[in-house]
Amino acid sequence: MQTRRDFLQKLTSSAIAVSLLPHWAQACVLPAKRYEGPVLRVAIMGLGSYGTRVAEAMQHCTRAKLVGVISGTPAKITAWQRKYNIPAKNCYNYENYDEIRNNPDIDAVYVITPNALHHDAVIRVAKAGKHCICEKPMTVDAAQGQEMVDACKKAGVKLLVGYRMHFEPHTLEIIRMRNAGEFGKVLFFQGLSGFIIGDPMQWRLNPVLSGGGSMMDIGIYSVNGARYMIGEDPIEVTAEETKNDPVKFKPGIDETIQFQLGFPGGAVASCLSTYSLNNLDRFFLNGTGGFAELLPATGYGPIEGHTNKGKLDQPTTIHQAVQMDAFAGILLQGEQPPIPCDGEEAVKDLKIIDAIYQSARTGQKIALSL
Ligand code: NAD
């Protein structure tokens, strides 16, 4: 992980690129400018590996601040309190966190627990009257996702999903070029997403907690990426599953899935999601007038990209810090993200994943209406 000094040096060397960023991103990467607007006060639920990364990244935020925790492990709460100066009144466990409704010092809860626990947690947070930020996948199927969206609407709170690549400068530059017609008519996307998963006892390999295998965890990047790289929602899906290790990958846990998406403008996406290959993280977009490649495309960074015109010169950012500053603008000041990242958007991804599983199971092409 890069240090703050590395980060700032990279930024200084790409000051021009930074000045081209939208203002919500500049607010994060230009620390010299004092920020005096409203600050989003966030409690993190689930102090595991990604929760820890988000907390570290938030130390670089200007518009969002970590102020509370929800955890089932008292020792972790104590450690986080010390590390991040969190007062005892902002600490909750999984039994009592509904009481957060009486806490005026917390604006939003960021749910970073295993996938199958997101649904109930978001609904409880919404009922407690707090904005919800939820990790991907938002939950394990589209029907549950819609219930989460409906619960947040009913409670009058917003629901955002941790799609950190929606704020990543190389990604946004490719989208800008595509919108400007620089690749001609876009007709093809390839998304490759995978890593070799370790410990067979972890929750990611337990269908009750994960809701699925590589598709839910890493393949979702290609699903979501196909949509923002092509700039349309797919209308049909086909998929095929390969399982080489049925002991490690039990029923309900996909090891490898290949899937194809058809788009209304005539483009196709061809994607691979797997738990059995490392360093698999590449997006490739091709149009009649040019191409764009992101390699790596969705890792924590640095992201690298090039097009038929040459290498992309965009700043390296701390994804979670930029995301959280942007979320503060969305939640507190009604700002619009460059690519939608709300609950409705996540339901679309879940509908595609539902269709991918259905197609892999039945061998049928599945029509989609998103
Ligand atoms: P993790 O196992 O490291 O952490 C999960 C946390 O949830 C732990 O602190 C654990 O104690 C807690 N937890 C609460 N109830 C639990 C239960 N019943 N069983 C197991 N753990 C329980 O997992 P992680 O890697 O931090 O992933 C958490 C979420 O974040 C997942 O939805 C994952 O997809 C997402 N994630 C997103 C990114 C990203 O880049 N956006 C990266 C990694 C993980």
JSON list of N, CA and C in Angstrom, two decimals, residues 36-74:
[
{"chain": "A", "resi": 36, "resn": "GLU", "atom": "N", "xyz": [-14.35, 23.50, 3.92]},
{"chain": "A", "resi": 36, "resn": "GLU", "atom": "CA", "xyz": [-15.15, 24.03, 5.02]},
{"chain": "A", "resi": 36, "resn": "GLU", "atom": "C", "xyz": [-16.62, 23.62, 4.94]},
{"chain": "A", "resi": 37, "resn": "GLY", "atom": "N", "xyz": [-16.94, 22.72, 4.02]},
{"chain": "A", "resi": 37, "resn": "GLY", "atom": "CA", "xyz": [-18.34, 22.31, 3.86]},
{"chain": "A", "resi": 37, "resn": "GLY", "atom": "C", "xyz": [-18.74, 21.23, 4.86]},
{"chain": "A", "resi": 38, "resn": "PRO", "atom": "N", "xyz": [-19.93, 20.67, 4.67]},
{"chain": "A", "resi": 38, "resn": "PRO", "atom": "CA", "xyz": [-20.41, 19.63, 5.60]},
{"chain": "A", "resi": 38, "resn": "PRO", "atom": "C", "xyz": [-19.60, 18.34, 5.49]},
{"chain": "A", "resi": 39, "resn": "VAL", "atom": "N", "xyz": [-19.48, 17.64, 6.60]},
{"chain": "A", "resi": 39, "resn": "VAL", "atom": "CA", "xyz": [-18.70, 16.39, 6.64]},
{"chain": "A", "resi": 39, "resn": "VAL", "atom": "C", "xyz": [-19.64, 15.23, 6.95]},
{"chain": "A", "resi": 40, "resn": "LEU", "atom": "N", "xyz": [-19.54, 14.17, 6.14]},
{"chain": "A", "resi": 40, "resn": "LEU", "atom": "CA", "xyz": [-20.35, 12.97, 6.35]},
{"chain": "A", "resi": 40, "resn": "LEU", "atom": "C", "xyz": [-19.73, 12.15, 7.48]},
{"chain": "A", "resi": 41, "resn": "ARG", "atom": "N", "xyz": [-20.52, 11.91, 8.53]},
{"chain": "A", "resi": 41, "resn": "ARG", "atom": "CA", "xyz": [-20.02, 11.17, 9.69]},
{"chain": "A", "resi": 41, "resn": "ARG", "atom": "C", "xyz": [-20.48, 9.71, 9.58]},
{"chain": "A", "resi": 42, "resn": "VAL", "atom": "N", "xyz": [-19.51, 8.82, 9.43]},
{"chain": "A", "resi": 42, "resn": "VAL", "atom": "CA", "xyz": [-19.78, 7.43, 9.04]},
{"chain": "A", "resi": 42, "resn": "VAL", "atom": "C", "xyz": [-19.43, 6.45, 10.15]},
{"chain": "A", "resi": 43, "resn": "ALA", "atom": "N", "xyz": [-20.31, 5.46, 10.35]},
{"chain": "A", "resi": 43, "resn": "ALA", "atom": "CA", "xyz": [-19.97, 4.30, 11.19]},
{"chain": "A", "resi": 43, "resn": "ALA", "atom": "C", "xyz": [-19.77, 3.11, 10.27]},
{"chain": "A", "resi": 44, "resn": "ILE", "atom": "N", "xyz": [-18.71, 2.36, 10.48]},
{"chain": "A", "resi": 44, "resn": "ILE", "atom": "CA", "xyz": [-18.45, 1.15, 9.69]},
{"chain": "A", "resi": 44, "resn": "ILE", "atom": "C", "xyz": [-18.98, -0.07, 10.43]},
{"chain": "A", "resi": 45, "resn": "MET", "atom": "N", "xyz": [-19.76, -0.90, 9.72]},
{"chain": "A", "resi": 45, "resn": "MET", "atom": "CA", "xyz": [-20.23, -2.17, 10.27]},
{"chain": "A", "resi": 45, "resn": "MET", "atom": "C", "xyz": [-19.41, -3.30, 9.63]},
{"chain": "A", "resi": 46, "resn": "GLY", "atom": "N", "xyz": [-18.73, -4.10, 10.45]},
{"chain": "A", "resi": 46, "resn": "GLY", "atom": "CA", "xyz": [-17.90, -5.19, 9.92]},
{"chain": "A", "resi": 46, "resn": "GLY", "atom": "C", "xyz": [-16.46, -4.73, 9.83]},
{"chain": "A", "resi": 47, "resn": "LEU", "atom": "N", "xyz": [-15.69, -5.04, 10.88]},
{"chain": "A", "resi": 47, "resn": "LEU", "atom": "CA", "xyz": [-14.31, -4.52, 10.96]},
{"chain": "A", "resi": 47, "resn": "LEU", "atom": "C", "xyz": [-13.32, -5.58, 10.46]},
{"chain": "A", "resi": 48, "resn": "GLY", "atom": "N", "xyz": [-13.60, -6.11, 9.26]},
{"chain": "A", "resi": 48, "resn": "GLY", "atom": "CA", "xyz": [-12.74, -7.14, 8.68]},
{"chain": "A", "resi": 48, "resn": "GLY", "atom": "C", "xyz": [-11.71, -6.53, 7.75]},
{"chain": "A", "resi": 49, "resn": "SER", "atom": "N", "xyz": [-11.34, -7.30, 6.75]},
{"chain": "A", "resi": 49, "resn": "SER", "atom": "CA", "xyz": [-10.25, -6.88, 5.89]},
{"chain": "A", "resi": 49, "resn": "SER", "atom": "C", "xyz": [-10.61, -5.62, 5.07]},
{"chain": "A", "resi": 50, "resn": "TYR", "atom": "N", "xyz": [-11.77, -5.63, 4.42]},
{"chain": "A", "resi": 50, "resn": "TYR", "atom": "CA", "xyz": [-12.09, -4.45, 3.61]},
{"chain": "A", "resi": 50, "resn": "TYR", "atom": "C", "xyz": [-12.52, -3.27, 4.48]},
{"chain": "A", "resi": 51, "resn": "GLY", "atom": "N", "xyz": [-13.21, -3.55, 5.58]},
{"chain": "A", "resi": 51, "resn": "GLY", "atom": "CA", "xyz": [-13.56, -2.47, 6.51]},
{"chain": "A", "resi": 51, "resn": "GLY", "atom": "C", "xyz": [-12.31, -1.75, 6.99]},
{"chain": "A", "resi": 52, "resn": "THR", "atom": "N", "xyz": [-11.26, -2.51, 7.27]},
{"chain": "A", "resi": 52, "resn": "THR", "atom": "CA", "xyz": [-9.99, -1.93, 7.71]},
{"chain": "A", "resi": 52, "resn": "THR", "atom": "C", "xyz": [-9.40, -1.04, 6.61]},
{"chain": "A", "resi": 53, "resn": "ARG", "atom": "N", "xyz": [-9.46, -1.52, 5.37]},
{"chain": "A", "resi": 53, "resn": "ARG", "atom": "CA", "xyz": [-8.93, -0.73, 4.24]},
{"chain": "A", "resi": 53, "resn": "ARG", "atom": "C", "xyz": [-9.71, 0.58, 4.08]},
{"chain": "A", "resi": 54, "resn": "VAL", "atom": "N", "xyz": [-11.02, 0.49, 4.22]},
{"chain": "A", "resi": 54, "resn": "VAL", "atom": "CA", "xyz": [-11.84, 1.70, 4.08]},
{"chain": "A", "resi": 54, "resn": "VAL", "atom": "C", "xyz": [-11.50, 2.69, 5.20]},
{"chain": "A", "resi": 55, "resn": "ALA", "atom": "N", "xyz": [-11.36, 2.18, 6.41]},
{"chain": "A", "resi": 55, "resn": "ALA", "atom": "CA", "xyz": [-11.05, 3.06, 7.55]},
{"chain": "A", "resi": 55, "resn": "ALA", "atom": "C", "xyz": [-9.72, 3.78, 7.34]},
{"chain": "A", "resi": 56, "resn": "GLU", "atom": "N", "xyz": [-8.71, 3.03, 6.86]},
{"chain": "A", "resi": 56, "resn": "GLU", "atom": "CA", "xyz": [-7.39, 3.63, 6.59]},
{"chain": "A", "resi": 56, "resn": "GLU", "atom": "C", "xyz": [-7.53, 4.70, 5.52]},
{"chain": "A", "resi": 57, "resn": "ALA", "atom": "N", "xyz": [-8.24, 4.36, 4.45]},
{"chain": "A", "resi": 57, "resn": "ALA", "atom": "CA", "xyz": [-8.41, 5.30, 3.33]},
{"chain": "A", "resi": 57, "resn": "ALA", "atom": "C", "xyz": [-9.13, 6.56, 3.79]},
{"chain": "A", "resi": 58, "resn": "MET", "atom": "N", "xyz": [-10.08, 6.39, 4.70]},
{"chain": "A", "resi": 58, "resn": "MET", "atom": "CA", "xyz": [-10.87, 7.56, 5.13]},
{"chain": "A", "resi": 58, "resn": "MET", "atom": "C", "xyz": [-10.03, 8.58, 5.88]},
{"chain": "A", "resi": 59, "resn": "GLN", "atom": "N", "xyz": [-8.85, 8.17, 6.34]},
{"chain": "A", "resi": 59, "resn": "GLN", "atom": "CA", "xyz": [-7.97, 9.14, 6.99]},
{"chain": "A", "resi": 59, "resn": "GLN", "atom": "C", "xyz": [-7.50, 10.19, 5.98]},
{"chain": "A", "resi": 60, "resn": "HIS", "atom": "N", "xyz": [-7.66, 9.92, 4.68]},
{"chain": "A", "resi": 60, "resn": "HIS", "atom": "CA", "xyz": [-7.27, 10.86, 3.62]},
{"chain": "A", "resi": 60, "resn": "HIS", "atom": "C", "xyz": [-8.46, 11.68, 3.13]},
{"chain": "A", "resi": 61, "resn": "CYS", "atom": "N", "xyz": [-9.63, 11.43, 3.68]},
{"chain": "A", "resi": 61, "resn": "CYS", "atom": "CA", "xyz": [-10.83, 12.14, 3.20]},
{"chain": "A", "resi": 61, "resn": "CYS", "atom": "C", "xyz": [-10.89, 13.55, 3.76]},
{"chain": "A", "resi": 62, "resn": "THR", "atom": "N", "xyz": [-11.54, 14.43, 3.01]},
{"chain": "A", "resi": 62, "resn": "THR", "atom": "CA", "xyz": [-11.80, 15.76, 3.55]},
{"chain": "A", "resi": 62, "resn": "THR", "atom": "C", "xyz": [-13.29, 15.94, 3.86]},
{"chain": "A", "resi": 63, "resn": "ARG", "atom": "N", "xyz": [-14.14, 15.21, 3.14]},
{"chain": "A", "resi": 63, "resn": "ARG", "atom": "CA", "xyz": [-15.58, 15.44, 3.28]},
{"chain": "A", "resi": 63, "resn": "ARG", "atom": "C", "xyz": [-16.27, 14.34, 4.07]},
{"chain": "A", "resi": 64, "resn": "ALA", "atom": "N", "xyz": [-15.56, 13.26, 4.39]},
{"chain": "A", "resi": 64, "resn": "ALA", "atom": "CA", "xyz": [-16.15, 12.14, 5.14]},
{"chain": "A", "resi": 64, "resn": "ALA", "atom": "C", "xyz": [-15.22, 11.78, 6.29]},
{"chain": "A", "resi": 65, "resn": "LYS", "atom": "N", "xyz": [-15.83, 11.34, 7.40]},
{"chain": "A", "resi": 65, "resn": "LYS", "atom": "CA", "xyz": [-15.02, 11.04, 8.59]},
{"chain": "A", "resi": 65, "resn": "LYS", "atom": "C", "xyz": [-15.56, 9.77, 9.24]},
{"chain": "A", "resi": 66, "resn": "LEU", "atom": "N", "xyz": [-14.65, 8.90, 9.66]},
{"chain": "A", "resi": 66, "resn": "LEU", "atom": "CA", "xyz": [-15.04, 7.71, 10.42]},
{"chain": "A", "resi": 66, "resn": "LEU", "atom": "C", "xyz": [-15.29, 8.13, 11.86]},
{"chain": "A", "resi": 67, "resn": "VAL", "atom": "N", "xyz": [-16.53, 7.95, 12.33]},
{"chain": "A", "resi": 67, "resn": "VAL", "atom": "CA", "xyz": [-16.84, 8.38, 13.70]},
{"chain": "A", "resi": 67, "resn": "VAL", "atom": "C", "xyz": [-17.40, 7.26, 14.56]},
{"chain": "A", "resi": 68, "resn": "GLY", "atom": "N", "xyz": [-17.74, 6.08, 13.95]},
{"chain": "A", "resi": 68, "resn": "GLY", "atom": "CA", "xyz": [-18.36, 5.04, 14.75]},
{"chain": "A", "resi": 68, "resn": "GLY", "atom": "C", "xyz": [-18.09, 3.66, 14.19]},
{"chain": "A", "resi": 69, "resn": "VAL", "atom": "N", "xyz": [-18.38, 2.64, 14.99]},
{"chain": "A", "resi": 69, "resn": "VAL", "atom": "CA", "xyz": [-18.19, 1.25, 14.56]},
{"chain": "A", "resi": 69, "resn": "VAL", "atom": "C", "xyz": [-19.35, 0.38, 15.04]},
{"chain": "A", "resi": 70, "resn": "ILE", "atom": "N", "xyz": [-19.60, -0.69, 14.27]},
{"chain": "A", "resi": 70, "resn": "ILE", "atom": "CA", "xyz": [-20.55, -1.73, 14.68]},
{"chain": "A", "resi": 70, "resn": "ILE", "atom": "C", "xyz": [-19.83, -3.06, 14.47]},
{"chain": "A", "resi": 71, "resn": "SER", "atom": "N", "xyz": [-19.68, -3.81, 15.54]},
{"chain": "A", "resi": 71, "resn": "SER", "atom": "CA", "xyz": [-18.91, -5.06, 15.45]},
{"chain": "A", "resi": 71, "resn": "SER", "atom": "C", "xyz": [-19.38, -6.02, 16.53]},
{"chain": "A", "resi": 72, "resn": "GLY", "atom": "N", "xyz": [-19.20, -7.32, 16.26]},
{"chain": "A", "resi": 72, "resn": "GLY", "atom": "CA", "xyz": [-19.53, -8.33, 17.27]},
{"chain": "A", "resi": 72, "resn": "GLY", "atom": "C", "xyz": [-18.33, -8.70, 18.13]},
{"chain": "A", "resi": 73, "resn": "THR", "atom": "N", "xyz": [-17.20, -8.05, 17.89]},
{"chain": "A", "resi": 73, "resn": "THR", "atom": "CA", "xyz": [-15.96, -8.41, 18.60]},
{"chain": "A", "resi": 73, "resn": "THR", "atom": "C", "xyz": [-15.48, -7.24, 19.46]},
{"chain": "A", "resi": 74, "resn": "PRO", "atom": "N", "xyz": [-15.72, -7.29, 20.78]},
{"chain": "A", "resi": 74, "resn": "PRO", "atom": "CA", "xyz": [-15.36, -6.16, 21.65]},
{"chain": "A", "resi": 74, "resn": "PRO", "atom": "C", "xyz": [-13.89, -5.74, 21.53]}
]
